[in-house]
Amino acid sequence: LLEIKSKRNIVNSNSISVLVNYGIALGQAKSLKHIKSLIENDLPDLREIAIIKFHQFSSWCLNILANNPEASVNEMLDLYRKINLQGLNKEGYLKGYPENITILPEVLESLSKMSPKEIQFYMIITLQYFTEQDHLWDSKGKYEHFLSKSMDLFVNNNKSLEYSINTVSENIIYFSPNYS
């Protein structure tokens, strides 16, 4: 039975409860130190869960961090990278945003409803992917349209722009060629 479950990527109830408990702990974290500790030390092993659960879990946790006032964009990026590292080892590889450009219109559509923290998160991972792939700027490209639309939102919303400017210096490390 275990062999069949592993071949079919069946998630058992113990795996689900571990994932749910982690998400709850992340949402209830009251300090930056606690959030960082959860990301660094307590992230569940995601290698044995089905790809659909993997995507649901990562989206859910990123949403929790986006809504936790104690978490910054840096914590969202750290969690995203740690989750993706586990996804790299999964059969079929994690085809999440921004590697899968088909998700981009969905993100773009919900952009106006996002918090400044979420917009900045998507901008950073888009820019990082863009530079890692050695893309040249194409004024009609999908990534370029997304980045332009994001900047328009920041410019038209002074609070968002202020948030972005205040955190840009913190996130500059993510564009460093030596960052891993």
Tab-separated table of C-alpha atoms in Angstrom:
chain	number	residue	atom	x	y	z
A	1	LEU	CA	0.000	0.000	0.000
A	2	LEU	CA	2.840	2.394	0.827
A	3	GLU	CA	4.486	1.650	-2.500
A	4	ILE	CA	1.253	2.399	-4.381
A	5	LYS	CA	0.761	5.637	-2.429
A	6	SER	CA	4.277	6.811	-3.186
A	7	LYS	CA	4.004	5.966	-6.897
A	8	ARG	CA	0.715	7.831	-7.199
A	9	ASN	CA	1.789	10.749	-4.995
A	10	ILE	CA	-1.151	10.168	-2.667
A	11	VAL	CA	-1.123	12.503	0.304
A	12	ASN	CA	-2.086	10.947	3.594
A	13	SER	CA	-3.927	12.768	6.364
A	14	ASN	CA	-0.748	13.040	8.469
A	15	SER	CA	0.935	15.026	5.683
A	16	ILE	CA	-2.073	17.321	5.399
A	17	SER	CA	-2.174	17.976	9.145
A	18	VAL	CA	1.552	18.832	9.163
A	19	LEU	CA	1.019	21.316	6.316
A	20	VAL	CA	-2.058	22.842	7.954
A	21	ASN	CA	-0.332	23.152	11.326
A	22	TYR	CA	2.632	24.881	9.688
A	23	GLY	CA	0.348	27.379	7.932
A	24	ILE	CA	-1.529	28.078	11.154
A	25	ALA	CA	1.752	28.648	13.019
A	26	LEU	CA	2.911	31.000	10.261
A	27	GLY	CA	-0.323	32.984	10.471
A	28	GLN	CA	-0.182	33.208	14.254
A	29	ALA	CA	3.479	34.239	14.447
A	30	LYS	CA	3.639	37.500	16.391
A	31	SER	CA	7.253	38.442	15.774
A	32	LEU	CA	9.683	38.610	12.916
A	33	LYS	CA	12.027	36.300	14.825
A	34	HIS	CA	9.305	33.647	15.105
A	35	ILE	CA	8.457	33.923	11.388
A	36	LYS	CA	12.119	33.570	10.416
A	37	SER	CA	12.482	30.570	12.708
A	38	LEU	CA	9.462	28.876	11.121
A	39	ILE	CA	10.848	29.478	7.629
A	40	GLU	CA	14.391	28.396	8.453
A	41	ASN	CA	13.755	25.477	10.795
A	42	ASP	CA	10.191	24.202	10.591
A	43	LEU	CA	9.235	24.053	6.915
A	44	PRO	CA	7.716	20.593	6.378
A	45	ASP	CA	9.234	18.153	3.917
A	46	LEU	CA	7.318	18.792	0.709
A	47	ARG	CA	9.085	16.244	-1.476
A	48	GLU	CA	6.546	13.491	-0.878
A	49	ILE	CA	3.339	15.403	-1.529
A	50	ALA	CA	1.451	15.638	-4.802
A	51	ILE	CA	2.294	18.558	-7.064
A	52	ILE	CA	-1.190	20.068	-6.735
A	53	LYS	CA	-0.888	20.056	-2.923
A	54	PHE	CA	2.604	21.490	-3.276
A	55	HIS	CA	1.247	24.446	-5.277
A	56	GLN	CA	-1.716	24.933	-2.943
A	57	PHE	CA	0.512	24.885	0.117
A	58	SER	CA	3.038	27.357	-1.309
A	59	SER	CA	0.300	29.784	-2.437
A	60	TRP	CA	-1.459	29.524	0.901
A	61	CYS	CA	1.711	30.165	2.929
A	62	LEU	CA	2.734	33.131	0.767
A	63	ASN	CA	-0.751	34.573	1.195
A	64	ILE	CA	-0.506	34.100	4.959
A	65	LEU	CA	2.813	35.964	5.033
A	66	ALA	CA	1.429	38.728	2.815
A	67	ASN	CA	-1.322	39.279	5.382
A	68	ASN	CA	0.889	38.998	8.462
A	69	PRO	CA	1.938	42.548	9.432
A	70	GLU	CA	5.101	41.209	11.087
A	71	ALA	CA	6.378	39.667	7.845
A	72	SER	CA	8.129	41.675	5.175
A	73	VAL	CA	8.775	40.982	1.512
A	74	ASN	CA	12.095	39.447	2.548
A	75	GLU	CA	10.350	36.681	4.479
A	76	MET	CA	8.025	36.011	1.551
A	77	LEU	CA	11.053	35.709	-0.738
A	78	ASP	CA	12.898	33.447	1.697
A	79	LEU	CA	9.896	31.132	2.026
A	80	TYR	CA	9.342	31.131	-1.745
A	81	ARG	CA	12.961	30.120	-2.352
A	82	LYS	CA	12.977	27.414	0.319
A	83	ILE	CA	9.754	25.933	-1.043
A	84	ASN	CA	11.081	26.066	-4.602
A	85	LEU	CA	14.273	24.285	-3.573
A	86	GLN	CA	12.154	21.369	-2.415
A	87	GLY	CA	10.142	21.618	-5.635
A	88	LEU	CA	13.283	21.258	-7.726
A	89	ASN	CA	13.615	17.714	-6.442
A	90	LYS	CA	10.031	16.769	-7.281
A	91	GLU	CA	9.272	14.747	-10.357
A	92	GLY	CA	8.013	17.154	-12.998
A	93	TYR	CA	9.749	20.178	-11.397
A	94	LEU	CA	7.787	22.996	-9.850
A	95	LYS	CA	6.261	24.955	-12.712
A	96	GLY	CA	5.176	27.927	-10.677
A	97	TYR	CA	5.223	31.613	-11.271
A	98	PRO	CA	7.190	33.130	-12.979
A	99	GLU	CA	8.655	30.112	-14.783
A	100	ASN	CA	5.221	29.319	-16.165
A	101	ILE	CA	4.167	32.398	-18.120
A	102	THR	CA	0.568	31.140	-18.353
A	103	ILE	CA	0.105	32.140	-14.697
A	104	LEU	CA	1.123	35.736	-15.444
A	105	PRO	CA	-2.297	36.935	-16.734
A	106	GLU	CA	-3.929	35.603	-13.558
A	107	VAL	CA	-1.425	37.500	-11.403
A	108	LEU	CA	-1.815	40.599	-13.569
A	109	GLU	CA	-5.596	40.473	-13.240
A	110	SER	CA	-5.434	40.424	-9.440
A	111	LEU	CA	-2.652	43.028	-9.240
A	112	SER	CA	-4.964	45.931	-8.374
A	113	LYS	CA	-6.314	43.972	-5.381
A	114	MET	CA	-2.864	43.133	-4.010
A	115	SER	CA	-1.143	44.816	-1.115
A	116	PRO	CA	2.080	46.736	-1.795
A	117	LYS	CA	3.968	43.841	-0.180
A	118	GLU	CA	2.470	41.324	-2.619
A	119	ILE	CA	3.089	43.539	-5.645
A	120	GLN	CA	6.683	44.019	-4.616
A	121	PHE	CA	7.096	40.266	-4.080
A	122	TYR	CA	5.865	39.482	-7.598
A	123	MET	CA	7.975	42.268	-9.083
A	124	ILE	CA	11.122	40.964	-7.399
A	125	ILE	CA	10.684	37.358	-8.479
A	126	THR	CA	9.737	38.490	-11.988
A	127	LEU	CA	12.808	40.705	-12.249
A	128	GLN	CA	15.028	37.993	-10.855
A	129	TYR	CA	13.670	35.434	-13.322
A	130	PHE	CA	13.945	37.991	-16.111
A	131	THR	CA	17.626	38.640	-15.365
A	132	GLU	CA	18.495	34.970	-14.761
A	133	GLN	CA	17.089	34.096	-18.177
A	134	ASP	CA	19.053	36.940	-19.812
A	135	HIS	CA	15.887	38.409	-21.311
A	136	LEU	CA	16.244	41.567	-23.312
A	137	TRP	CA	13.592	44.200	-22.683
A	138	ASP	CA	10.714	43.879	-25.131
A	139	SER	CA	8.126	46.649	-24.809
A	140	LYS	CA	5.425	44.218	-25.971
A	141	GLY	CA	6.546	41.287	-23.829
A	142	LYS	CA	4.348	39.763	-21.126
A	143	TYR	CA	6.877	40.160	-18.319
A	144	GLU	CA	7.582	43.727	-19.356
A	145	HIS	CA	3.850	44.510	-19.405
A	146	PHE	CA	3.506	43.057	-15.910
A	147	LEU	CA	6.423	45.120	-14.583
A	148	SER	CA	5.104	48.301	-16.215
A	149	LYS	CA	1.621	47.708	-14.798
A	150	SER	CA	3.114	47.123	-11.339
A	151	MET	CA	5.077	50.356	-11.506
A	152	ASP	CA	1.963	52.226	-12.668
A	153	LEU	CA	0.166	50.996	-9.555
A	154	PHE	CA	3.031	52.172	-7.368
A	155	VAL	CA	3.188	55.586	-9.022
A	156	ASN	CA	-0.581	56.098	-8.772
A	157	ASN	CA	-0.687	55.033	-5.135
A	158	ASN	CA	1.611	57.137	-2.958
A	159	LYS	CA	1.398	54.702	-0.043
A	160	SER	CA	2.502	51.813	-2.264
A	161	LEU	CA	5.313	53.854	-3.759
A	162	GLU	CA	6.537	54.887	-0.317
A	163	TYR	CA	6.443	51.258	0.841
A	164	SER	CA	8.409	50.180	-2.203
A	165	ILE	CA	11.062	52.862	-1.832
A	166	ASN	CA	11.500	52.061	1.856
A	167	THR	CA	12.113	48.376	1.164
A	168	VAL	CA	14.087	48.516	-2.084
A	169	SER	CA	17.406	48.828	-0.303
A	170	GLU	CA	16.609	45.745	1.792
A	171	ASN	CA	15.868	43.672	-1.307
A	172	ILE	CA	18.788	44.724	-3.471
A	173	ILE	CA	20.637	41.608	-2.272
A	174	TYR	CA	18.209	39.446	-4.248
A	175	PHE	CA	19.676	40.811	-7.482
A	176	SER	CA	23.217	40.025	-6.471
A	177	PRO	CA	24.813	37.367	-8.702
A	178	ASN	CA	26.092	35.597	-5.580
A	179	TYR	CA	22.698	35.353	-3.850
A	180	SER	CA	21.421	31.825	-3.414
